[in-house]
Amino acid sequence: MKKYNVAVVGATGVVGNEMIKMLETRNFPVENIKLLASERSVGKKLKFNSKDVSVELLTHDSGKDIDIALFSAGASTSREFAPSFAKYGAFVIDNSSEWRMNENCPLVVPEVNPDDLKKDKKIIANPNCSTIQMVVALKPIHNYAKIKRVIVSTYQAVSGAGIKGIHDLENQTKKIANNEKIDQNTFEKFPYQIARNLIPHIDVFMENGYTKEEMKMTNETKKIMGDNNILVSATCVRVPVLRAHSEAVWIETEKEVSPEKARELLKNAKGIEVIDDTANQKYPMPLFAECQQKTFVGRIRKDITLKNGLTFWVVSDNLLKGAALNAVEIAETLIKKDIL
């Protein structure tokens, strides 16, 4: 089997660490791995396949001799360095928002639109975490009945906000457990206490009253599904869960889809596990989706307000399928399609 030179940019971050683990877990054919980050992380040792690998400084020449670069270092870093890697001939799979709506860059979820990958499209965008798990569940139903409208409420884990979001939840939970006062001046990420709370605010607010996160779901869904006529309205909420996002999804289709048919379609879809046995209180939850590579769907039922309405519940690990796993699966797809 041919092996490839792989770079992980932002290797010391939460998603960067998961990218390294996914390359290991899925036995990706790595010849050499280069772990890259900012100056403050240079020299730090990370494990890959039980070997210590030193973190190197990201430069415009870091892409030399690299076949695949997995980026998770933020939009500004991707804007500056991804084109340099692409000029060296590397395929860049970028987890930031920088390239997602660029018409020259594929926005890919392998279960949904693998054919958007092309040899001459070197920069590939990894979609937003909340969008990925939703479109994995939407696609098989859309293929059967054509979805007209989607209304979704997300319940997003703090790890989606990075290590600072994790620190906020952990530190505040400890304070509560010890009956100590929570000081807002100690918050690292969120504007309000997240422990024992929900925050209906992810990313910045736009002029239309939606947040940027919510509009990402609208715009990215249309691009990934290849259908600008799908109407999508989202409400994104941060919840006191460490990892794995949950979503309540309501859809309207052109033709009626029974819950039984929806279960059949979803059970036969790649990457999905249906957990839908309400008689025995079995349904997806973040507690059990954590560190799992599948997208879980349950609570599938007819919407009681509309003939062609269907509603269901979707849960997936935001650091895996919502980020690192999807990126590695894109790389795997490049190999399977003989693009790389």
mmCIF file of C-alpha atoms in Angstrom:
data_model
loop_
_atom_site.group_PDB
_atom_site.id
_atom_site.type_symbol
_atom_site.label_atom_id
_atom_site.label_comp_id
_atom_site.label_asym_id
_atom_site.label_seq_id
_atom_site.Cartn_x
_atom_site.Cartn_y
_atom_site.Cartn_z
ATOM 1 C CA MET A 1 0.000 0.000 0.000
ATOM 2 C CA LYS A 2 1.251 3.447 -0.892
ATOM 3 C CA LYS A 3 2.022 5.681 2.066
ATOM 4 C CA TYR A 4 1.812 9.444 2.338
ATOM 5 C CA ASN A 5 3.596 12.320 4.023
ATOM 6 C CA VAL A 6 1.081 13.996 6.326
ATOM 7 C CA ALA A 7 1.168 17.305 8.191
ATOM 8 C CA VAL A 8 -1.099 18.289 11.063
ATOM 9 C CA VAL A 9 -1.282 22.064 11.474
ATOM 10 C CA GLY A 10 -2.460 23.157 14.899
ATOM 11 C CA ALA A 11 -1.293 19.809 16.262
ATOM 12 C CA THR A 12 -1.321 20.885 19.919
ATOM 13 C CA GLY A 13 -4.952 22.058 19.879
ATOM 14 C CA VAL A 14 -7.986 20.050 20.911
ATOM 15 C CA VAL A 15 -8.951 19.091 17.338
ATOM 16 C CA GLY A 16 -5.315 18.724 16.256
ATOM 17 C CA ASN A 17 -4.814 16.103 18.954
ATOM 18 C CA GLU A 18 -7.910 14.262 17.765
ATOM 19 C CA MET A 19 -6.643 14.364 14.168
ATOM 20 C CA ILE A 20 -3.450 12.629 15.264
ATOM 21 C CA LYS A 21 -5.470 9.996 17.144
ATOM 22 C CA MET A 22 -7.763 9.410 14.146
ATOM 23 C CA LEU A 23 -4.790 8.899 11.826
ATOM 24 C CA GLU A 24 -3.601 6.228 14.275
ATOM 25 C CA THR A 25 -6.980 4.652 15.008
ATOM 26 C CA ARG A 26 -7.944 4.311 11.350
ATOM 27 C CA ASN A 27 -4.476 3.082 10.315
ATOM 28 C CA PHE A 28 -4.095 5.856 7.768
ATOM 29 C CA PRO A 29 -1.117 5.031 5.497
ATOM 30 C CA VAL A 30 1.369 7.543 6.913
ATOM 31 C CA GLU A 31 4.962 7.446 5.654
ATOM 32 C CA ASN A 32 6.112 10.482 7.645
ATOM 33 C CA ILE A 33 4.182 12.842 9.883
ATOM 34 C CA LYS A 34 4.980 16.487 10.533
ATOM 35 C CA LEU A 35 3.345 18.173 13.525
ATOM 36 C CA LEU A 36 3.147 21.944 13.167
ATOM 37 C CA ALA A 37 2.070 24.778 15.437
ATOM 38 C CA SER A 38 2.932 28.309 16.507
ATOM 39 C CA GLU A 39 6.220 29.326 18.078
ATOM 40 C CA ARG A 40 5.024 28.801 21.645
ATOM 41 C CA SER A 41 4.537 25.064 21.023
ATOM 42 C CA VAL A 42 7.777 24.387 19.131
ATOM 43 C CA GLY A 43 9.727 21.502 20.655
ATOM 44 C CA LYS A 44 6.781 20.006 22.483
ATOM 45 C CA LYS A 45 6.629 16.219 22.145
ATOM 46 C CA LEU A 46 3.467 14.474 20.953
ATOM 47 C CA LYS A 47 2.900 10.763 20.459
ATOM 48 C CA PHE A 48 2.160 9.211 17.080
ATOM 49 C CA ASN A 49 2.068 5.419 16.824
ATOM 50 C CA SER A 50 3.868 5.205 20.193
ATOM 51 C CA LYS A 51 6.748 7.385 19.010
ATOM 52 C CA ASP A 52 7.633 10.878 20.199
ATOM 53 C CA VAL A 53 7.327 13.513 17.489
ATOM 54 C CA SER A 54 8.596 17.053 18.049
ATOM 55 C CA VAL A 55 6.304 19.926 17.145
ATOM 56 C CA GLU A 56 7.816 22.197 14.499
ATOM 57 C CA LEU A 57 7.176 25.818 13.622
ATOM 58 C CA LEU A 58 4.613 26.400 10.885
ATOM 59 C CA THR A 59 6.187 28.308 7.967
ATOM 60 C CA HIS A 60 5.357 28.930 4.322
ATOM 61 C CA ASP A 61 7.836 26.185 3.399
ATOM 62 C CA SER A 62 6.335 23.573 5.741
ATOM 63 C CA GLY A 63 4.318 22.114 2.862
ATOM 64 C CA LYS A 64 7.367 20.948 0.944
ATOM 65 C CA ASP A 65 7.187 17.160 0.343
ATOM 66 C CA ILE A 66 3.782 16.971 2.083
ATOM 67 C CA ASP A 67 0.958 15.037 0.388
ATOM 68 C CA ILE A 68 -1.881 15.829 2.832
ATOM 69 C CA ALA A 69 -2.137 18.623 5.381
ATOM 70 C CA LEU A 70 -4.842 18.579 8.030
ATOM 71 C CA PHE A 71 -5.387 22.132 9.291
ATOM 72 C CA SER A 72 -7.016 23.057 12.588
ATOM 73 C CA ALA A 73 -5.383 26.303 13.601
ATOM 74 C CA GLY A 74 -8.063 28.918 12.955
ATOM 75 C CA ALA A 75 -9.221 30.925 9.973
ATOM 76 C CA SER A 76 -6.403 33.487 9.924
ATOM 77 C CA THR A 77 -3.728 30.773 9.940
ATOM 78 C CA SER A 78 -5.508 28.879 7.179
ATOM 79 C CA ARG A 79 -5.889 32.045 5.134
ATOM 80 C CA GLU A 80 -2.159 32.697 5.339
ATOM 81 C CA PHE A 81 -0.648 29.219 5.075
ATOM 82 C CA ALA A 82 -3.056 26.904 3.220
ATOM 83 C CA PRO A 83 -2.231 28.406 -0.212
ATOM 84 C CA SER A 84 1.489 27.844 0.457
ATOM 85 C CA PHE A 85 0.883 24.141 1.087
ATOM 86 C CA ALA A 86 -1.307 23.929 -2.017
ATOM 87 C CA LYS A 87 1.431 25.535 -4.147
ATOM 88 C CA TYR A 88 3.742 22.712 -3.099
ATOM 89 C CA GLY A 89 1.095 20.266 -4.345
ATOM 90 C CA ALA A 90 -0.342 19.188 -1.001
ATOM 91 C CA PHE A 91 -4.036 18.626 -0.484
ATOM 92 C CA VAL A 92 -5.123 20.844 2.387
ATOM 93 C CA ILE A 93 -8.124 19.739 4.450
ATOM 94 C CA ASP A 94 -9.027 22.756 6.536
ATOM 95 C CA ASN A 95 -11.186 22.657 9.640
ATOM 96 C CA SER A 96 -11.654 26.430 9.938
ATOM 97 C CA SER A 97 -14.403 28.560 8.425
ATOM 98 C CA GLU A 98 -11.995 30.304 6.028
ATOM 99 C CA TRP A 99 -12.606 28.326 2.822
ATOM 100 C CA ARG A 100 -16.057 26.836 3.390
ATOM 101 C CA MET A 101 -18.036 29.206 1.216
ATOM 102 C CA ASN A 102 -15.278 29.788 -1.329
ATOM 103 C CA GLU A 103 -16.716 28.659 -4.661
ATOM 104 C CA ASN A 104 -13.364 27.188 -5.676
ATOM 105 C CA CYS A 105 -13.065 24.998 -2.590
ATOM 106 C CA PRO A 106 -15.119 21.824 -2.063
ATOM 107 C CA LEU A 107 -17.000 21.631 1.242
ATOM 108 C CA VAL A 108 -17.141 17.911 1.875
ATOM 109 C CA VAL A 109 -18.804 15.292 4.038
ATOM 110 C CA PRO A 110 -17.753 11.971 2.456
ATOM 111 C CA GLU A 111 -21.121 10.265 3.069
ATOM 112 C CA VAL A 112 -22.894 13.137 1.315
ATOM 113 C CA ASN A 113 -20.861 14.690 -1.511
ATOM 114 C CA PRO A 114 -17.607 12.789 -2.182
ATOM 115 C CA ASP A 115 -17.809 13.584 -5.893
ATOM 116 C CA ASP A 116 -17.071 17.242 -5.133
ATOM 117 C CA LEU A 117 -13.444 16.224 -4.553
ATOM 118 C CA LYS A 118 -11.282 16.945 -7.611
ATOM 119 C CA LYS A 119 -7.588 16.649 -8.475
ATOM 120 C CA ASP A 120 -7.290 20.367 -9.159
ATOM 121 C CA LYS A 121 -9.059 21.454 -5.950
ATOM 122 C CA LYS A 122 -6.165 21.397 -3.496
ATOM 123 C CA ILE A 123 -7.847 23.263 -0.633
ATOM 124 C CA ILE A 124 -10.795 21.318 0.784
ATOM 125 C CA ALA A 125 -12.999 22.705 3.524
ATOM 126 C CA ASN A 126 -14.154 20.633 6.485
ATOM 127 C CA PRO A 127 -17.686 21.832 7.384
ATOM 128 C CA ASN A 128 -18.867 23.192 10.692
ATOM 129 C CA CYS A 129 -19.313 20.493 13.345
ATOM 130 C CA SER A 130 -23.054 21.032 13.790
ATOM 131 C CA THR A 131 -23.610 21.005 10.024
ATOM 132 C CA ILE A 132 -21.719 17.748 9.458
ATOM 133 C CA GLN A 133 -23.815 15.520 11.700
ATOM 134 C CA MET A 134 -27.050 17.047 10.442
ATOM 135 C CA VAL A 135 -26.332 16.547 6.723
ATOM 136 C CA VAL A 136 -25.218 12.952 7.349
ATOM 137 C CA ALA A 137 -28.745 12.329 8.636
ATOM 138 C CA LEU A 138 -30.478 14.496 6.026
ATOM 139 C CA LYS A 139 -28.864 13.012 2.923
ATOM 140 C CA PRO A 140 -30.553 9.570 2.781
ATOM 141 C CA ILE A 141 -33.962 11.156 3.379
ATOM 142 C CA HIS A 142 -33.280 13.898 0.827
ATOM 143 C CA ASN A 143 -32.346 11.286 -1.789
ATOM 144 C CA TYR A 144 -35.693 9.566 -1.234
ATOM 145 C CA ALA A 145 -38.150 12.414 -0.676
ATOM 146 C CA LYS A 146 -36.342 15.722 -1.389
ATOM 147 C CA ILE A 147 -36.186 17.964 1.664
ATOM 148 C CA LYS A 148 -37.756 21.404 1.279
ATOM 149 C CA ARG A 149 -37.205 22.877 4.719
ATOM 150 C CA VAL A 150 -35.160 22.220 7.863
ATOM 151 C CA ILE A 151 -35.628 23.710 11.308
ATOM 152 C CA VAL A 152 -32.961 22.698 13.803
ATOM 153 C CA SER A 153 -32.099 23.478 17.408
ATOM 154 C CA THR A 154 -28.609 22.473 18.469
ATOM 155 C CA TYR A 155 -27.313 21.604 21.925
ATOM 156 C CA GLN A 156 -23.569 22.056 21.508
ATOM 157 C CA ALA A 157 -20.849 20.793 23.829
ATOM 158 C CA VAL A 158 -18.277 23.156 25.322
ATOM 159 C CA SER A 159 -15.392 21.400 23.538
ATOM 160 C CA GLY A 160 -16.691 23.012 20.368
ATOM 161 C CA ALA A 161 -15.314 26.245 21.807
ATOM 162 C CA GLY A 162 -11.848 24.772 22.322
ATOM 163 C CA ILE A 163 -9.773 24.189 25.419
ATOM 164 C CA LYS A 164 -10.967 27.435 27.041
ATOM 165 C CA GLY A 165 -14.571 26.264 26.810
ATOM 166 C CA ILE A 166 -13.607 22.972 28.436
ATOM 167 C CA HIS A 167 -11.800 24.836 31.218
ATOM 168 C CA ASP A 168 -14.854 27.000 31.923
ATOM 169 C CA LEU A 169 -17.136 24.001 32.410
ATOM 170 C CA GLU A 170 -14.636 22.008 34.456
ATOM 171 C CA ASN A 171 -13.622 24.906 36.698
ATOM 172 C CA GLN A 172 -17.197 26.053 37.348
ATOM 173 C CA THR A 173 -18.390 22.508 38.052
ATOM 174 C CA LYS A 174 -15.640 22.098 40.652
ATOM 175 C CA LYS A 175 -16.628 25.394 42.256
ATOM 176 C CA ILE A 176 -20.249 24.301 42.514
ATOM 177 C CA ALA A 177 -19.271 20.909 43.941
ATOM 178 C CA ASN A 178 -17.199 22.644 46.615
ATOM 179 C CA ASN A 179 -19.897 25.243 47.379
ATOM 180 C CA GLU A 180 -17.558 28.003 46.234
ATOM 181 C CA LYS A 181 -18.562 31.251 44.576
ATOM 182 C CA ILE A 182 -18.138 31.428 40.798
ATOM 183 C CA ASP A 183 -16.274 34.573 39.783
ATOM 184 C CA GLN A 184 -17.084 35.875 36.287
ATOM 185 C CA ASN A 185 -13.563 37.296 36.064
ATOM 186 C CA THR A 186 -12.249 33.716 35.887
ATOM 187 C CA PHE A 187 -14.243 32.816 32.767
ATOM 188 C CA GLU A 188 -11.929 31.963 29.877
ATOM 189 C CA LYS A 189 -14.400 31.616 27.008
ATOM 190 C CA PHE A 190 -18.094 32.170 27.637
ATOM 191 C CA PRO A 191 -19.771 35.461 28.585
ATOM 192 C CA TYR A 192 -21.888 33.715 31.215
ATOM 193 C CA GLN A 193 -21.602 30.764 33.559
ATOM 194 C CA ILE A 194 -22.012 27.554 31.556
ATOM 195 C CA ALA A 195 -22.238 25.070 34.448
ATOM 196 C CA ARG A 196 -25.930 24.513 35.275
ATOM 197 C CA ASN A 197 -26.839 26.852 32.439
ATOM 198 C CA LEU A 198 -27.569 27.106 28.704
ATOM 199 C CA ILE A 199 -26.301 29.934 26.498
ATOM 200 C CA PRO A 200 -28.341 30.571 23.314
ATOM 201 C CA HIS A 201 -25.416 32.313 21.659
ATOM 202 C CA ILE A 202 -22.620 30.706 19.603
ATOM 203 C CA ASP A 203 -20.334 33.004 17.604
ATOM 204 C CA VAL A 204 -21.244 36.617 16.815
ATOM 205 C CA PHE A 205 -24.719 37.960 16.104
ATOM 206 C CA MET A 206 -25.527 38.993 12.535
ATOM 207 C CA GLU A 207 -27.772 41.817 11.314
ATOM 208 C CA ASN A 208 -30.662 39.399 10.743
ATOM 209 C CA GLY A 209 -30.690 38.351 14.422
ATOM 210 C CA TYR A 210 -29.123 34.947 13.751
ATOM 211 C CA THR A 211 -25.621 34.113 14.935
ATOM 212 C CA LYS A 212 -22.769 33.340 12.577
ATOM 213 C CA GLU A 213 -22.912 29.702 13.747
ATOM 214 C CA GLU A 214 -26.583 29.511 12.791
ATOM 215 C CA MET A 215 -25.958 31.024 9.365
ATOM 216 C CA LYS A 216 -23.096 28.576 8.822
ATOM 217 C CA MET A 217 -25.633 25.767 9.145
ATOM 218 C CA THR A 218 -27.918 27.456 6.625
ATOM 219 C CA ASN A 219 -25.288 28.217 4.004
ATOM 220 C CA GLU A 220 -23.147 25.116 4.413
ATOM 221 C CA THR A 221 -26.113 22.756 4.209
ATOM 222 C CA LYS A 222 -27.121 24.197 0.851
ATOM 223 C CA LYS A 223 -23.588 23.855 -0.525
ATOM 224 C CA ILE A 224 -22.942 20.330 0.765
ATOM 225 C CA MET A 225 -26.339 19.017 -0.318
ATOM 226 C CA GLY A 226 -25.994 20.749 -3.681
ATOM 227 C CA ASP A 227 -29.445 22.321 -3.381
ATOM 228 C CA ASN A 228 -29.840 26.068 -2.870
ATOM 229 C CA ASN A 229 -33.610 25.646 -2.561
ATOM 230 C CA ILE A 230 -33.443 23.936 0.838
ATOM 231 C CA LEU A 231 -34.613 26.354 3.525
ATOM 232 C CA VAL A 232 -32.680 26.057 6.792
ATOM 233 C CA SER A 233 -33.332 27.888 10.059
ATOM 234 C CA ALA A 234 -31.162 27.126 13.091
ATOM 235 C CA THR A 235 -30.991 28.058 16.754
ATOM 236 C CA CYS A 236 -27.617 27.133 18.266
ATOM 237 C CA VAL A 237 -27.248 26.713 22.013
ATOM 238 C CA ARG A 238 -24.184 25.992 24.142
ATOM 239 C CA VAL A 239 -24.898 23.411 26.861
ATOM 240 C CA PRO A 240 -22.902 22.089 29.851
ATOM 241 C CA VAL A 241 -21.772 18.910 28.091
ATOM 242 C CA LEU A 242 -18.073 18.177 27.541
ATOM 243 C CA ARG A 243 -18.238 16.621 24.072
ATOM 244 C CA ALA A 244 -20.813 15.434 21.509
ATOM 245 C CA HIS A 245 -23.380 17.800 20.016
ATOM 246 C CA SER A 246 -27.102 17.021 19.977
ATOM 247 C CA GLU A 247 -29.681 18.366 17.525
ATOM 248 C CA ALA A 248 -33.459 18.380 17.343
ATOM 249 C CA VAL A 249 -34.216 18.374 13.607
ATOM 250 C CA TRP A 250 -37.562 19.044 11.933
ATOM 251 C CA ILE A 251 -37.874 18.590 8.172
ATOM 252 C CA GLU A 252 -40.518 19.111 5.512
ATOM 253 C CA THR A 253 -40.240 16.900 2.426
ATOM 254 C CA GLU A 254 -41.820 17.009 -1.024
ATOM 255 C CA LYS A 255 -43.440 13.625 -0.504
ATOM 256 C CA GLU A 256 -44.538 11.957 2.690
ATOM 257 C CA VAL A 257 -42.013 9.826 4.562
ATOM 258 C CA SER A 258 -43.226 7.491 7.276
ATOM 259 C CA PRO A 259 -41.102 7.019 10.409
ATOM 260 C CA GLU A 260 -40.681 3.376 9.408
ATOM 261 C CA LYS A 261 -39.314 4.353 6.009
ATOM 262 C CA ALA A 262 -37.041 6.964 7.557
ATOM 263 C CA ARG A 263 -35.613 4.357 9.946
ATOM 264 C CA GLU A 264 -35.008 2.016 7.019
ATOM 265 C CA LEU A 265 -33.225 4.727 5.022
ATOM 266 C CA LEU A 266 -31.088 5.778 7.956
ATOM 267 C CA LYS A 267 -30.202 2.231 9.022
ATOM 268 C CA ASN A 268 -28.891 1.554 5.525
ATOM 269 C CA ALA A 269 -26.882 4.780 5.367
ATOM 270 C CA LYS A 270 -23.123 4.821 5.868
ATOM 271 C CA GLY A 271 -21.869 6.281 9.124
ATOM 272 C CA ILE A 272 -25.240 6.237 10.888
ATOM 273 C CA GLU A 273 -26.496 4.133 13.773
ATOM 274 C CA VAL A 274 -30.196 4.296 14.558
ATOM 275 C CA ILE A 275 -31.065 4.056 18.269
ATOM 276 C CA ASP A 276 -34.820 4.410 18.363
ATOM 277 C CA ASP A 277 -36.586 2.189 20.876
ATOM 278 C CA THR A 278 -38.643 4.530 23.019
ATOM 279 C CA ALA A 279 -40.564 1.668 24.626
ATOM 280 C CA ASN A 280 -37.297 0.727 26.326
ATOM 281 C CA GLN A 281 -36.056 4.306 26.706
ATOM 282 C CA LYS A 282 -33.334 3.920 24.108
ATOM 283 C CA TYR A 283 -32.294 7.008 22.155
ATOM 284 C CA PRO A 284 -29.025 8.808 21.358
ATOM 285 C CA MET A 285 -27.351 10.870 24.069
ATOM 286 C CA PRO A 286 -24.010 12.682 24.195
ATOM 287 C CA LEU A 287 -22.887 10.551 27.136
ATOM 288 C CA PHE A 288 -22.782 7.488 24.882
ATOM 289 C CA ALA A 289 -21.756 9.238 21.658
ATOM 290 C CA GLU A 290 -18.558 10.579 23.200
ATOM 291 C CA CYS A 291 -15.462 9.217 21.412
ATOM 292 C CA GLN A 292 -17.631 7.239 18.982
ATOM 293 C CA GLN A 293 -17.120 7.559 15.227
ATOM 294 C CA LYS A 294 -20.758 7.279 14.156
ATOM 295 C CA THR A 295 -23.647 9.703 13.885
ATOM 296 C CA PHE A 296 -26.554 8.510 16.022
ATOM 297 C CA VAL A 297 -30.208 9.135 15.131
ATOM 298 C CA GLY A 298 -33.340 8.458 17.175
ATOM 299 C CA ARG A 299 -36.732 9.832 18.296
ATOM 300 C CA ILE A 300 -37.865 9.488 14.664
ATOM 301 C CA ARG A 301 -41.518 10.467 14.407
ATOM 302 C CA LYS A 302 -44.106 12.131 12.234
ATOM 303 C CA ASP A 303 -44.569 15.809 12.827
ATOM 304 C CA ILE A 304 -48.148 16.235 14.062
ATOM 305 C CA THR A 305 -48.584 19.662 12.437
ATOM 306 C CA LEU A 306 -47.766 18.791 8.819
ATOM 307 C CA LYS A 307 -48.450 15.839 6.504
ATOM 308 C CA ASN A 308 -44.963 15.829 4.999
ATOM 309 C CA GLY A 309 -43.206 16.669 8.243
ATOM 310 C CA LEU A 310 -40.739 14.465 10.088
ATOM 311 C CA THR A 311 -38.705 15.126 13.220
ATOM 312 C CA PHE A 312 -35.763 13.322 14.767
ATOM 313 C CA TRP A 313 -32.823 13.651 17.174
ATOM 314 C CA VAL A 314 -29.173 13.531 16.041
ATOM 315 C CA VAL A 315 -26.086 13.127 18.260
ATOM 316 C CA SER A 316 -22.416 12.885 17.294
ATOM 317 C CA ASP A 317 -19.012 13.571 18.804
ATOM 318 C CA ASN A 318 -18.188 17.093 17.649
ATOM 319 C CA LEU A 319 -14.427 16.535 17.899
ATOM 320 C CA LEU A 320 -14.589 13.366 15.791
ATOM 321 C CA LYS A 321 -17.263 13.288 13.074
ATOM 322 C CA GLY A 322 -17.710 16.997 13.618
ATOM 323 C CA ALA A 323 -14.026 17.717 12.963
ATOM 324 C CA ALA A 324 -11.056 15.310 13.078
ATOM 325 C CA LEU A 325 -12.756 12.148 11.823
ATOM 326 C CA ASN A 326 -14.454 13.899 8.916
ATOM 327 C CA ALA A 327 -11.109 15.423 7.908
ATOM 328 C CA VAL A 328 -9.371 12.041 7.924
ATOM 329 C CA GLU A 329 -12.292 10.481 6.042
ATOM 330 C CA ILE A 330 -11.875 13.156 3.364
ATOM 331 C CA ALA A 331 -8.215 12.145 3.071
ATOM 332 C CA GLU A 332 -9.249 8.482 2.836
ATOM 333 C CA THR A 333 -11.740 9.381 0.113
ATOM 334 C CA LEU A 334 -9.028 11.163 -1.880
ATOM 335 C CA ILE A 335 -7.113 7.886 -1.873
ATOM 336 C CA LYS A 336 -10.140 5.718 -2.716
ATOM 337 C CA LYS A 337 -11.054 7.954 -5.649
ATOM 338 C CA ASP A 338 -7.424 7.897 -6.892
ATOM 339 C CA ILE A 339 -7.244 11.679 -6.595
ATOM 340 C CA LEU A 340 -4.245 11.769 -4.281
#
